[in-house]
mmCIF file of C-alpha atoms in Angstrom:
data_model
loop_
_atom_site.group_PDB
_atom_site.id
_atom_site.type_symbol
_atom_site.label_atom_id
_atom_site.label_comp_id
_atom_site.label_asym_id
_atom_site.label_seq_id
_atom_site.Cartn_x
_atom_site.Cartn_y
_atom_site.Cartn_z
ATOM 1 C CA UNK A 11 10.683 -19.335 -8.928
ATOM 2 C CA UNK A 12 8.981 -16.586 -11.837
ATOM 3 C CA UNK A 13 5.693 -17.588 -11.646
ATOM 4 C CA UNK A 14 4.123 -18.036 -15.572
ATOM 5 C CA UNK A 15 0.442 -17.676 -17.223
ATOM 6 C CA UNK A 16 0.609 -18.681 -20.869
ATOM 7 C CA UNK A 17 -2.838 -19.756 -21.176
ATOM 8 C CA UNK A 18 -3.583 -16.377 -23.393
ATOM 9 C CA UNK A 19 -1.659 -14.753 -26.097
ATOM 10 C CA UNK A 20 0.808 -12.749 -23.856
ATOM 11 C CA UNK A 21 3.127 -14.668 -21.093
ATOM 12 C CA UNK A 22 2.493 -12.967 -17.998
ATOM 13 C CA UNK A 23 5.044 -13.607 -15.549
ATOM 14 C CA UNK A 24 5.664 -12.829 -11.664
ATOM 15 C CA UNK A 25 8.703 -12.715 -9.774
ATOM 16 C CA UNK A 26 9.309 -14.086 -5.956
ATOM 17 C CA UNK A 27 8.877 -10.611 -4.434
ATOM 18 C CA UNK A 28 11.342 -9.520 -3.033
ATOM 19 C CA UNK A 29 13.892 -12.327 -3.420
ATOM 20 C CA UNK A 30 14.134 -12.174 -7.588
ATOM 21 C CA UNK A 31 13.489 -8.584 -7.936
ATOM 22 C CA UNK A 32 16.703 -8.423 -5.286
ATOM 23 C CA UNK A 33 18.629 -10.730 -7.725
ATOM 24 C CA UNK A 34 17.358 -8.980 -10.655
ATOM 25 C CA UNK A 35 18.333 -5.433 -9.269
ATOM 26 C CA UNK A 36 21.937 -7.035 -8.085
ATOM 27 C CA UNK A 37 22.553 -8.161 -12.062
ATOM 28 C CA UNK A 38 21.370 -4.559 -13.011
ATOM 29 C CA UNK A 39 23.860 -3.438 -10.730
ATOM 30 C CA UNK A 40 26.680 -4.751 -11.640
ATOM 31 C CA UNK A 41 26.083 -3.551 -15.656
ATOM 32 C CA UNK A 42 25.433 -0.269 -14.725
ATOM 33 C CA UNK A 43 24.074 1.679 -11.996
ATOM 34 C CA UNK A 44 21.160 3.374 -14.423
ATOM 35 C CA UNK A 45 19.844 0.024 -14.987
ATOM 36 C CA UNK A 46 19.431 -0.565 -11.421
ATOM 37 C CA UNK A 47 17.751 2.512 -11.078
ATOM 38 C CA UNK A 48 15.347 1.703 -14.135
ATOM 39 C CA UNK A 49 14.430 -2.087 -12.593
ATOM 40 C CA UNK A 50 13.745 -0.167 -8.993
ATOM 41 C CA UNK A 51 11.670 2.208 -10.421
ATOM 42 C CA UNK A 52 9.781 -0.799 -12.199
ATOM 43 C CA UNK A 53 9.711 -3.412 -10.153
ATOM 44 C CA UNK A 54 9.674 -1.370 -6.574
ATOM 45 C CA UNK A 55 7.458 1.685 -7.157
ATOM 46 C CA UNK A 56 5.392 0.567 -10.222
ATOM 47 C CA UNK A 57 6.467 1.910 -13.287
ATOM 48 C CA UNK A 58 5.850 1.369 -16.852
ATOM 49 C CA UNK A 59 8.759 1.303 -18.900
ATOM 50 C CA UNK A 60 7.737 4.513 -20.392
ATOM 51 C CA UNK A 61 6.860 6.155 -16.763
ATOM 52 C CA UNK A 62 10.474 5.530 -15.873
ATOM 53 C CA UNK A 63 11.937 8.048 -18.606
ATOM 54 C CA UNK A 64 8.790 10.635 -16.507
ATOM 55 C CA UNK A 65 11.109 10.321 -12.804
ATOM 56 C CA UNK A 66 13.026 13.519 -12.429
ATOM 57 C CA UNK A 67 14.675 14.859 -8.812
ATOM 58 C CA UNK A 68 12.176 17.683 -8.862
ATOM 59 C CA UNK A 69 9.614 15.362 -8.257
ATOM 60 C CA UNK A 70 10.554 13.644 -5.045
ATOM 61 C CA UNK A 71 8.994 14.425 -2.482
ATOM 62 C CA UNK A 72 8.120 14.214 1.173
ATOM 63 C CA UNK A 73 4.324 13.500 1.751
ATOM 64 C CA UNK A 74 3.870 15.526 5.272
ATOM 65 C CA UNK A 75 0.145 14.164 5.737
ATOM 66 C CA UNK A 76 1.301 10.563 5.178
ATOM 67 C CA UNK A 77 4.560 10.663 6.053
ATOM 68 C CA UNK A 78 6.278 8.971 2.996
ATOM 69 C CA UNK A 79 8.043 9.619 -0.057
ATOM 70 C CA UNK A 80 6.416 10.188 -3.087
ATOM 71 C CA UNK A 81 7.920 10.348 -6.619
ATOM 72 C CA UNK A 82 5.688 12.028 -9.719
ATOM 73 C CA UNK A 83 5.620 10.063 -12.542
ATOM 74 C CA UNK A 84 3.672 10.675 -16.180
ATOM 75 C CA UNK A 85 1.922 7.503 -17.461
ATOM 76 C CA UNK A 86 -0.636 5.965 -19.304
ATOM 77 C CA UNK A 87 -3.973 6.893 -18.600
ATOM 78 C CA UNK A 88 -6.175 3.575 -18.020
ATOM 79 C CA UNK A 89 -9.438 5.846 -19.154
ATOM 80 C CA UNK A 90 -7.631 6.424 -22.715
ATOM 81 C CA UNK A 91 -6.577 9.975 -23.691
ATOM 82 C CA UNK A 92 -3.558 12.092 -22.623
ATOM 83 C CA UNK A 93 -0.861 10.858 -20.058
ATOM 84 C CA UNK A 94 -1.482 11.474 -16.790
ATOM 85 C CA UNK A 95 0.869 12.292 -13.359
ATOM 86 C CA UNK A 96 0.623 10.653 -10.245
ATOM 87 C CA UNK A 97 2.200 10.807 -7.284
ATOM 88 C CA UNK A 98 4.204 6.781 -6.899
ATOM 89 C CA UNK A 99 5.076 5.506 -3.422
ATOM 90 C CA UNK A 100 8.642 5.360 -3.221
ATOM 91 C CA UNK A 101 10.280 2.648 -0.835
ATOM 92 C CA UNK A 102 13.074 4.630 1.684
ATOM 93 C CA UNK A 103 15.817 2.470 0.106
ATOM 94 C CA UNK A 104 15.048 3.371 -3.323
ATOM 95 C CA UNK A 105 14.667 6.860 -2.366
ATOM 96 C CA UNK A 106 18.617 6.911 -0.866
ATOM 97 C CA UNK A 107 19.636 5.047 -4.203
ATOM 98 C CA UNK A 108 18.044 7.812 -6.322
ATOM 99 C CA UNK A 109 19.464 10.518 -3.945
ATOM 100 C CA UNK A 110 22.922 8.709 -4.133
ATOM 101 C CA UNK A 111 22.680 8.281 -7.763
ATOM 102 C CA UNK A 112 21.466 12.106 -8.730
ATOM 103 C CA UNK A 113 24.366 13.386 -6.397
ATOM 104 C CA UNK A 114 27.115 11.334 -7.388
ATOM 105 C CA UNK A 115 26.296 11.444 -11.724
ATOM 106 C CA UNK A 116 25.351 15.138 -11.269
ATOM 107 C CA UNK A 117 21.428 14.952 -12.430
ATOM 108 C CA UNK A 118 20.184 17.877 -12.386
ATOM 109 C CA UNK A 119 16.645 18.639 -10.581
ATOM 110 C CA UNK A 120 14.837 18.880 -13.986
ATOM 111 C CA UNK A 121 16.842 16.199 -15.507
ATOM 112 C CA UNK A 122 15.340 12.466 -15.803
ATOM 113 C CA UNK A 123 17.082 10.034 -13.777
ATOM 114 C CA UNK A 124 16.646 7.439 -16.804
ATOM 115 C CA UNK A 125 17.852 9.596 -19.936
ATOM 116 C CA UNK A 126 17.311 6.380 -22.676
ATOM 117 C CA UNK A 127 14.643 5.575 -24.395
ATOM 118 C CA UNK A 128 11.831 3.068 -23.990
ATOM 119 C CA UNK A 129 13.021 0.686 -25.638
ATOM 120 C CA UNK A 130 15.992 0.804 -24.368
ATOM 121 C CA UNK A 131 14.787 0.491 -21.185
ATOM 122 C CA UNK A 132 12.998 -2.839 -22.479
ATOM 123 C CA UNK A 133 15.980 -4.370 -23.812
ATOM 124 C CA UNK A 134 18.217 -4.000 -20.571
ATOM 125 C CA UNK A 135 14.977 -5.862 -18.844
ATOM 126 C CA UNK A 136 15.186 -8.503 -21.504
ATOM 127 C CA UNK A 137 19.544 -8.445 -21.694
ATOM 128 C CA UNK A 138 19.311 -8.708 -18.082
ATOM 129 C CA UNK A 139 16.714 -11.904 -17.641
ATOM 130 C CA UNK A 140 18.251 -13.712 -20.412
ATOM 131 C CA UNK A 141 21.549 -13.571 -18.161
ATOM 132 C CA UNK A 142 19.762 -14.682 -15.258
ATOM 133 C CA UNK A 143 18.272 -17.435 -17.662
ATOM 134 C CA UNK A 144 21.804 -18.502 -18.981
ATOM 135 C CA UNK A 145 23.141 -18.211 -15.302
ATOM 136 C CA UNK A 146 19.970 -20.344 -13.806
ATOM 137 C CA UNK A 147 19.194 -22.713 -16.530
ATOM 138 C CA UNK A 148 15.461 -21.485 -15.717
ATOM 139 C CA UNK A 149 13.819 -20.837 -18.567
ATOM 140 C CA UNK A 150 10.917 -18.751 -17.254
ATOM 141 C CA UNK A 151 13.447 -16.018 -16.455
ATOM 142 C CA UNK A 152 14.288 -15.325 -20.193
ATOM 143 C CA UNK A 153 10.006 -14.915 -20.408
ATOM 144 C CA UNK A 154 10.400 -12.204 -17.854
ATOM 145 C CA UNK A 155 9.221 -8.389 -19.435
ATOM 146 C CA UNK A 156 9.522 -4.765 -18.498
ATOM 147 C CA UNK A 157 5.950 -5.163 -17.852
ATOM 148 C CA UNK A 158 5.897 -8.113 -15.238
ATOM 149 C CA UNK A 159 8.281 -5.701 -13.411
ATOM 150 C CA UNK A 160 5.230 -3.725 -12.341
ATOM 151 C CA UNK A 161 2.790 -6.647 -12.808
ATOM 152 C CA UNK A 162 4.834 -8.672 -9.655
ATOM 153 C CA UNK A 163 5.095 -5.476 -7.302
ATOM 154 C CA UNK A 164 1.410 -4.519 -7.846
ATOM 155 C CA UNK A 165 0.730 -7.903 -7.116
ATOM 156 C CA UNK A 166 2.974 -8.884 -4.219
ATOM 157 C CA UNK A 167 1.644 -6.027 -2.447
ATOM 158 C CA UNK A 168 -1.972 -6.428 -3.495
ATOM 159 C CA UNK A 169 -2.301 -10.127 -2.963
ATOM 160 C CA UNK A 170 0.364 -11.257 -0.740
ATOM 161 C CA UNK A 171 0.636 -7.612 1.380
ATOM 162 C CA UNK A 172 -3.321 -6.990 1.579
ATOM 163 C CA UNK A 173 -2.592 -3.171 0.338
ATOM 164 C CA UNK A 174 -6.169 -1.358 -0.373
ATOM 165 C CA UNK A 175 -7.022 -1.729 -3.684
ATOM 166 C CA UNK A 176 -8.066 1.907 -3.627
ATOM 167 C CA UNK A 177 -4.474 2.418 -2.404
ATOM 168 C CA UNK A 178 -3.018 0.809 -5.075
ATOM 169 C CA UNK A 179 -5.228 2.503 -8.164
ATOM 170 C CA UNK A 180 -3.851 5.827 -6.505
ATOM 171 C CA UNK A 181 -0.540 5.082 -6.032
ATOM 172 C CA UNK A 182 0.255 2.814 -9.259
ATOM 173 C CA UNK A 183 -2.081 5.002 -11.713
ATOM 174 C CA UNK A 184 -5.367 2.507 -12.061
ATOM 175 C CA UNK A 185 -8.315 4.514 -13.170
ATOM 176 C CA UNK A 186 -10.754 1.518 -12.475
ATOM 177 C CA UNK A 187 -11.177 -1.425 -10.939
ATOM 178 C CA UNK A 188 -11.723 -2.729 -13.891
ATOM 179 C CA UNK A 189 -8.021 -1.693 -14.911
ATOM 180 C CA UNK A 190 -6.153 -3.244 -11.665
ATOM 181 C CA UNK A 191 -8.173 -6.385 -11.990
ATOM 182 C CA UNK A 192 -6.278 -8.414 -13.391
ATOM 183 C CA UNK A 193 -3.023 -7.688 -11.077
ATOM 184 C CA UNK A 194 -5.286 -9.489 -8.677
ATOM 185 C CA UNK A 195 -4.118 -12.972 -9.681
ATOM 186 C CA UNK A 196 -3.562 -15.964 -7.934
ATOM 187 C CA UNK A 197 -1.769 -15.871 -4.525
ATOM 188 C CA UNK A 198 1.630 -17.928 -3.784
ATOM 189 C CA UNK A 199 1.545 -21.113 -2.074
ATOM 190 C CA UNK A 200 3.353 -19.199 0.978
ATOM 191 C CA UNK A 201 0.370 -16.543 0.731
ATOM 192 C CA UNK A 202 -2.311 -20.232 0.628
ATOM 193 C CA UNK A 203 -0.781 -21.705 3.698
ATOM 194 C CA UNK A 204 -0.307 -18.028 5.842
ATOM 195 C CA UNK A 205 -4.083 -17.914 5.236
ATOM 196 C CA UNK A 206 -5.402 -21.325 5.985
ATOM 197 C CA UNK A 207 -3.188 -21.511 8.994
ATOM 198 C CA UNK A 208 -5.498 -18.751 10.479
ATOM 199 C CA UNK A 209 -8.477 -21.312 10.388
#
């Protein structure tokens, strides 16, 4: 179930990784295959909202040294001041979706993948969790944002996966620790018992 903090100004929610980010990408889906692409590019290599207009063909690409696929993004810079690129890990089965998808709606390399705005890309996130909301009859769903997209993969894979932190600043665009912080929240109860069962 979306996991909630509303004990500060701004809701912060987290989806079950992978199972609601699978449902969420299956509602996306059937609307529209762009919107799928958008969520997966949120929610499974770390975007910002705005980051996901940035993905283009051109910049997919096969890291040789580590032997994965990368995708360049432009984003916020956590140290203030222009945006920045970095080079996102990109999951294999997002990478065939994004190959499938460029080939079969005729993107060019230099063209984005997502050609909308931002927030337009907000308000299919929003559109599509208020479905899940009225389909569910939980209400934490219809709290969901663009943001906790990237908020639950960085995370599932820093708290429940054990991924580097130093990993995770280079591949999701942290400039400090101080920045990734506070995607170091509070673990599941599956993540509590997989540890203590080790004692």
């Amino acid at each position: 179930m979306v996991r909630i903090d509303d004990s500060s100004d701004e809701t912060k929610c987290w989806l079950d990784y992978p199972d609601e980010v699978e449902t969420l990408e299956s509602i996306a889906r059937g609307r529209d295959w762009k919107r799928e692409i958008a969520i997966q590019l949120m929610a499974r290599v770390g975007c910002r909202a705005s980051g996901v207009l940035t993905a283009k063909p051109e910049g997919l690409s096969w890291n040789s040294k580590g032997e994965y696929w990368q995708l360049e993004i432009r984003g916020k810079n956590t140290k203030g001041g222009a945006k920045t690129k970095r080079d996102a890990y990109v999951p294999e089965r997002v990478k065939e979706n994004l190959d499938r998808y460029a080939s079969e709606r005729d993107i060019d390399d230099d063209e984005p993948y997502v050609d909308v705005s931002v927030s337009t890309v907000r308000r299919w996130v929003s559109d599509l969790t208020f479905s899940l909301y009225d389909r569910t009859g939980n209400e934490r769903w219809a709290m969901v944002s663009s943001h906790d997209l990237r908020r639950s993969w960085a995370t599932y894979l820093l708290v429940e996966q054990n991924v580097a932190v130093r990993v995770m600043m280079e591949i999701g665009g942290w400039s400090s620790y101080e920045a990734i912080e506070p995607y170091l929240t509070k673990p599941t109860a599956e993540k509590i018992g997989e540890e203590l069962d080790k004692l």
